[in-house]
mmCIF file of C-alpha atoms in Angstrom:
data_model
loop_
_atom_site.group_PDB
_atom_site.id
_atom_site.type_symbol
_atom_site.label_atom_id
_atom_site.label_comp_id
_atom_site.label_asym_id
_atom_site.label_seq_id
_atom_site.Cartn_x
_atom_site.Cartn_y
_atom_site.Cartn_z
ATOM 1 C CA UNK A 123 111.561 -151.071 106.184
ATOM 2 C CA UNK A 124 109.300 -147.946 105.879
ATOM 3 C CA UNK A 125 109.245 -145.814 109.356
ATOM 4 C CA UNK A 126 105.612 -145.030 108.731
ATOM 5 C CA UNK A 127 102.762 -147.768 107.492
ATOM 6 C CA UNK A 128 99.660 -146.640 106.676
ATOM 7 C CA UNK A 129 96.787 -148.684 108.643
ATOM 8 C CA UNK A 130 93.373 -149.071 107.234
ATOM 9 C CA UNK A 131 90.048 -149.946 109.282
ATOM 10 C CA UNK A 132 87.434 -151.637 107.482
ATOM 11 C CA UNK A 133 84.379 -152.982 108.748
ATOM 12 C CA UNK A 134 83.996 -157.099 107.994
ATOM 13 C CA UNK A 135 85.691 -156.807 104.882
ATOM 14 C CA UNK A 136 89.558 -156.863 104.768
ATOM 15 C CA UNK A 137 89.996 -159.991 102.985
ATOM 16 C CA UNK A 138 88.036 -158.790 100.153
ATOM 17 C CA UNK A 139 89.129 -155.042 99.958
ATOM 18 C CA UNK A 140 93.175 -156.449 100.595
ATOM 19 C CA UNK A 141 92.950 -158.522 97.479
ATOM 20 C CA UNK A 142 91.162 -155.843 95.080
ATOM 21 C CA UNK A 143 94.178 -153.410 96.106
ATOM 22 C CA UNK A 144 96.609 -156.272 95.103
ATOM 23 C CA UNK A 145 95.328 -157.226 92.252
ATOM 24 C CA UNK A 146 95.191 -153.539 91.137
ATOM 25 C CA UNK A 147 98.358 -153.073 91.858
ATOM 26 C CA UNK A 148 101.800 -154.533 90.263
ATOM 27 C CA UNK A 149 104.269 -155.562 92.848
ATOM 28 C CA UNK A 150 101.812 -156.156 95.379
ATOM 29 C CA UNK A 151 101.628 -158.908 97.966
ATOM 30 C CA UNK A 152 100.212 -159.983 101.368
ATOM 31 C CA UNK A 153 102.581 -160.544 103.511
ATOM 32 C CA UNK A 154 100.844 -161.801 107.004
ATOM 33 C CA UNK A 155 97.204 -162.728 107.843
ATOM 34 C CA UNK A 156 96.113 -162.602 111.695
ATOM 35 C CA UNK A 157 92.922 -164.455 112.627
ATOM 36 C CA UNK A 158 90.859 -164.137 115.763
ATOM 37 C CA UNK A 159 91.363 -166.737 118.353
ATOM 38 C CA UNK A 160 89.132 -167.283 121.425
ATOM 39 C CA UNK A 161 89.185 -163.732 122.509
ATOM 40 C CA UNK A 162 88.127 -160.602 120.786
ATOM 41 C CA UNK A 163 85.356 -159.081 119.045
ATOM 42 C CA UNK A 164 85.421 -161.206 115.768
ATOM 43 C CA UNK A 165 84.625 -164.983 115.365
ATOM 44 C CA UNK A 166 87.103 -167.530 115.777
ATOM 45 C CA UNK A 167 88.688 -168.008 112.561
ATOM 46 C CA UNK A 168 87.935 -164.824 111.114
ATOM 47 C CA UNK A 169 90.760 -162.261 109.921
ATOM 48 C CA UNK A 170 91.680 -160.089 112.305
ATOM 49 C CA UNK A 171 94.379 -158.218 110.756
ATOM 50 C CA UNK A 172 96.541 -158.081 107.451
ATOM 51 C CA UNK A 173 99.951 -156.255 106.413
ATOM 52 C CA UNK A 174 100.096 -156.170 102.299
ATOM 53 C CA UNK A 175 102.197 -154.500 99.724
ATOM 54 C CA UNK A 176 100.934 -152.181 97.125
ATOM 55 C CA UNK A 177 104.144 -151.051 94.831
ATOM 56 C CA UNK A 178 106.459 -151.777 97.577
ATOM 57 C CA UNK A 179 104.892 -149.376 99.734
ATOM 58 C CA UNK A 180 103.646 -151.250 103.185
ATOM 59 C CA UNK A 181 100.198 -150.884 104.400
ATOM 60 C CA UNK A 182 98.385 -152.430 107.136
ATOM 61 C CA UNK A 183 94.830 -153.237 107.766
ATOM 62 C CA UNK A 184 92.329 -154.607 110.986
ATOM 63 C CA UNK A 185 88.859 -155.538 110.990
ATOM 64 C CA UNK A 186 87.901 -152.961 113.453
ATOM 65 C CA UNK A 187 83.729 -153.025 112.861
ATOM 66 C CA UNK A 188 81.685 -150.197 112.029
ATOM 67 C CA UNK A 189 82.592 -147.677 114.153
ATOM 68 C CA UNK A 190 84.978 -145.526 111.704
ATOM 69 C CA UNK A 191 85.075 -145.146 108.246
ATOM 70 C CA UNK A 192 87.568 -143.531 105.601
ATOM 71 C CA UNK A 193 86.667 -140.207 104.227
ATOM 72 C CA UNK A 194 88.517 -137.492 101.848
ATOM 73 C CA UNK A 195 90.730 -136.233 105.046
ATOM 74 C CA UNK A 196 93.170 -138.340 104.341
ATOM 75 C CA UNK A 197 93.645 -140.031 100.407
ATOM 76 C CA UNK A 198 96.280 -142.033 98.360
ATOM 77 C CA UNK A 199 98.011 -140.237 95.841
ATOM 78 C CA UNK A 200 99.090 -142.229 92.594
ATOM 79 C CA UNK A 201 101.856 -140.491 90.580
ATOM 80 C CA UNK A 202 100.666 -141.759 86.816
ATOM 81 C CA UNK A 203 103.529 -141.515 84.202
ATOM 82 C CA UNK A 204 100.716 -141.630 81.470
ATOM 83 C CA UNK A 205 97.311 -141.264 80.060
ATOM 84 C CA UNK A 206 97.181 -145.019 80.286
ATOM 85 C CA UNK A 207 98.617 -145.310 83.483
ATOM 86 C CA UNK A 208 95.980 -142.549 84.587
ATOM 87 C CA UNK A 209 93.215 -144.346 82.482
ATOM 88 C CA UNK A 210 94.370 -147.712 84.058
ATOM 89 C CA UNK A 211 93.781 -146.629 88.003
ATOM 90 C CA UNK A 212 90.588 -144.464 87.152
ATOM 91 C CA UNK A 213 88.954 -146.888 85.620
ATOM 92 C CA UNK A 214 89.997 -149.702 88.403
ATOM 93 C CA UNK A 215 89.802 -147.982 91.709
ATOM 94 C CA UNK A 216 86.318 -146.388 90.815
ATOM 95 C CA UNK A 217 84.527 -149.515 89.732
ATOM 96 C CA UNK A 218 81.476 -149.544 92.310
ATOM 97 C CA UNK A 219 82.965 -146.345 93.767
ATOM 98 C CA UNK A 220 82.394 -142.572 93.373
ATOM 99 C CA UNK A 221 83.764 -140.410 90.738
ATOM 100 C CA UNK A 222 84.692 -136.906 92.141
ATOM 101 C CA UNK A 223 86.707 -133.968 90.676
ATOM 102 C CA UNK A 224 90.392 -132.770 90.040
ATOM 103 C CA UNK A 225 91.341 -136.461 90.066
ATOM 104 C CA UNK A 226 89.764 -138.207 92.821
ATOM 105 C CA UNK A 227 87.619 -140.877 93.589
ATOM 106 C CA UNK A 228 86.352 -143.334 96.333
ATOM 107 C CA UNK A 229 86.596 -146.643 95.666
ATOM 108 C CA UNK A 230 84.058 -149.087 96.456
ATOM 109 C CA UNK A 231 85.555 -149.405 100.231
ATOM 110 C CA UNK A 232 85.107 -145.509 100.683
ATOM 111 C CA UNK A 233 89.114 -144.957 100.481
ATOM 112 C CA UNK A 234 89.935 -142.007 98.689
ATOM 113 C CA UNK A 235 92.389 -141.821 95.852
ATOM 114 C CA UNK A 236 93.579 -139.069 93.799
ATOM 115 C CA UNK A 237 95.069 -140.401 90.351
ATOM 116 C CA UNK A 238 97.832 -137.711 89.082
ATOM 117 C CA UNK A 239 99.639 -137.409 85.882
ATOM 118 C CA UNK A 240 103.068 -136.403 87.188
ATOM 119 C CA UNK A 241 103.348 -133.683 84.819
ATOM 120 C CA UNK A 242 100.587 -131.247 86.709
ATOM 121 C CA UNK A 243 102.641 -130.694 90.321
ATOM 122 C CA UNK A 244 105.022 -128.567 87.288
ATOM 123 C CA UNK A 245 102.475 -127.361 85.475
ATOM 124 C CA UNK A 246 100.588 -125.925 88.792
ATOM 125 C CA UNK A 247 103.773 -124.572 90.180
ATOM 126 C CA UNK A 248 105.129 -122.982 86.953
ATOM 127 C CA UNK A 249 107.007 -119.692 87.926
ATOM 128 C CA UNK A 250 104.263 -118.359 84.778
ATOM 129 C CA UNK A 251 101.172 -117.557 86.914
ATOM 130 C CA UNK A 252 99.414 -117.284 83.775
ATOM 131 C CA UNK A 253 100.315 -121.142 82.735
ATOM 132 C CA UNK A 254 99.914 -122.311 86.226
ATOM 133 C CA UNK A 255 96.384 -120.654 86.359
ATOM 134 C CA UNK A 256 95.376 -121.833 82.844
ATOM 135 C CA UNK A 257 95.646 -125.272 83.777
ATOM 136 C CA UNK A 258 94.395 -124.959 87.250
ATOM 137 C CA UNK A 259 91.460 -123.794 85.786
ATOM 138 C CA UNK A 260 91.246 -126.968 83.156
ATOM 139 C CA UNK A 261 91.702 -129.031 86.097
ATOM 140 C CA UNK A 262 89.076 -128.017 88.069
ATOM 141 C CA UNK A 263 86.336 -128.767 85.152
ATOM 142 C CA UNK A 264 87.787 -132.349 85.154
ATOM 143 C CA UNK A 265 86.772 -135.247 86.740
ATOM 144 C CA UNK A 266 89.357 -137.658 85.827
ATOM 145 C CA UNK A 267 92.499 -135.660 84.517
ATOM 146 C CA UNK A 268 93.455 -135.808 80.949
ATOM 147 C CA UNK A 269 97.073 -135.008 80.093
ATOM 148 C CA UNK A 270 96.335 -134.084 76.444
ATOM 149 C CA UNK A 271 93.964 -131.159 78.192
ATOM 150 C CA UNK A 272 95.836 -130.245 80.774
ATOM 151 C CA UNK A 273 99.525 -130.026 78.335
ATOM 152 C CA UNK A 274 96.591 -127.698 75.834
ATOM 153 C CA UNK A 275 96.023 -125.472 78.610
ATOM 154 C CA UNK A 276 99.660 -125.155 80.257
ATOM 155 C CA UNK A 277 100.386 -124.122 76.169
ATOM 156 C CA UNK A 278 97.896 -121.438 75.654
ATOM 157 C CA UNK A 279 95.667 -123.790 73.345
ATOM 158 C CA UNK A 280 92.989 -123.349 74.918
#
């Protein structure tokens, strides 16, 4: 069991957002629904709370209302092996969302995701500052990150 679960607030729409994440997501389940009863701030019947898998990795979410709501502070980072893999959760996660740059987006539920090729954490800390800042500086004109680009720039090609 992981020591630390990440818990996500939404407003009124847990059911919904929980099964777009799992059905993104390979390996993914949801593992308990809570509804509310008699007391609380939600209508009888209504989902309360939900724990659900995404890759293994536990999560946990509430129907909390309006008063928060997600924002770039904190983001999920997805470690693609890929171009397709990378080209798989872009174009996914951002449907109805926001594009942003360096790899991130907001999904339709205003949780932030960065989608990284797990090549560029060794690419960015190359002990070659001239590499690392060649494809820092590729990066940062992307909006979703391209390996073939990124490998160009880490090479001198571009």
């Amino acid at each position: 069991m992981n020591k630390i679960t990440p818990s996500l607030w939404f407003d009124n729409n847990i059911e919904e957002a929980v099964n777009f994440y799992c059905s993104i997501f390979k390996n993914s389940e949801i593992t308990s629904v809570s509804r509310y009863g008699d007391a609380g701030f939600g209508k009888k019947g209504d989902v309360l709370a939900m724990s659900f898998k995404l890759n293994e990795q536990e999560f946990q979410a509430i129907n909390g209302g309006p008063m928060y709501q997600f924002n770039p502070a904190v983001s999920f980072s997805i470690d693609c092996n890929d171009q397709k893999e990378v080209d798989y959760y872009w174009e996914k996660l951002s449907d109805g969302g926001a594009i942003e740059q360096c790899g991130w987006l907001r999904d339709k539920y205003g949780l932030s995701w960065q989608i990284v090729p797990n090549i560029l954490p060794k690419y960015l800390m190359d002990k070659d500052p001239l590499k690392a800042n060649r494809v820092m500086q590729a990066m940062l004109k992307m909006k979703k990150l391209e390996i073939d680009v990124l490998k160009n720039a880490y090479d001198g090609m571009i």
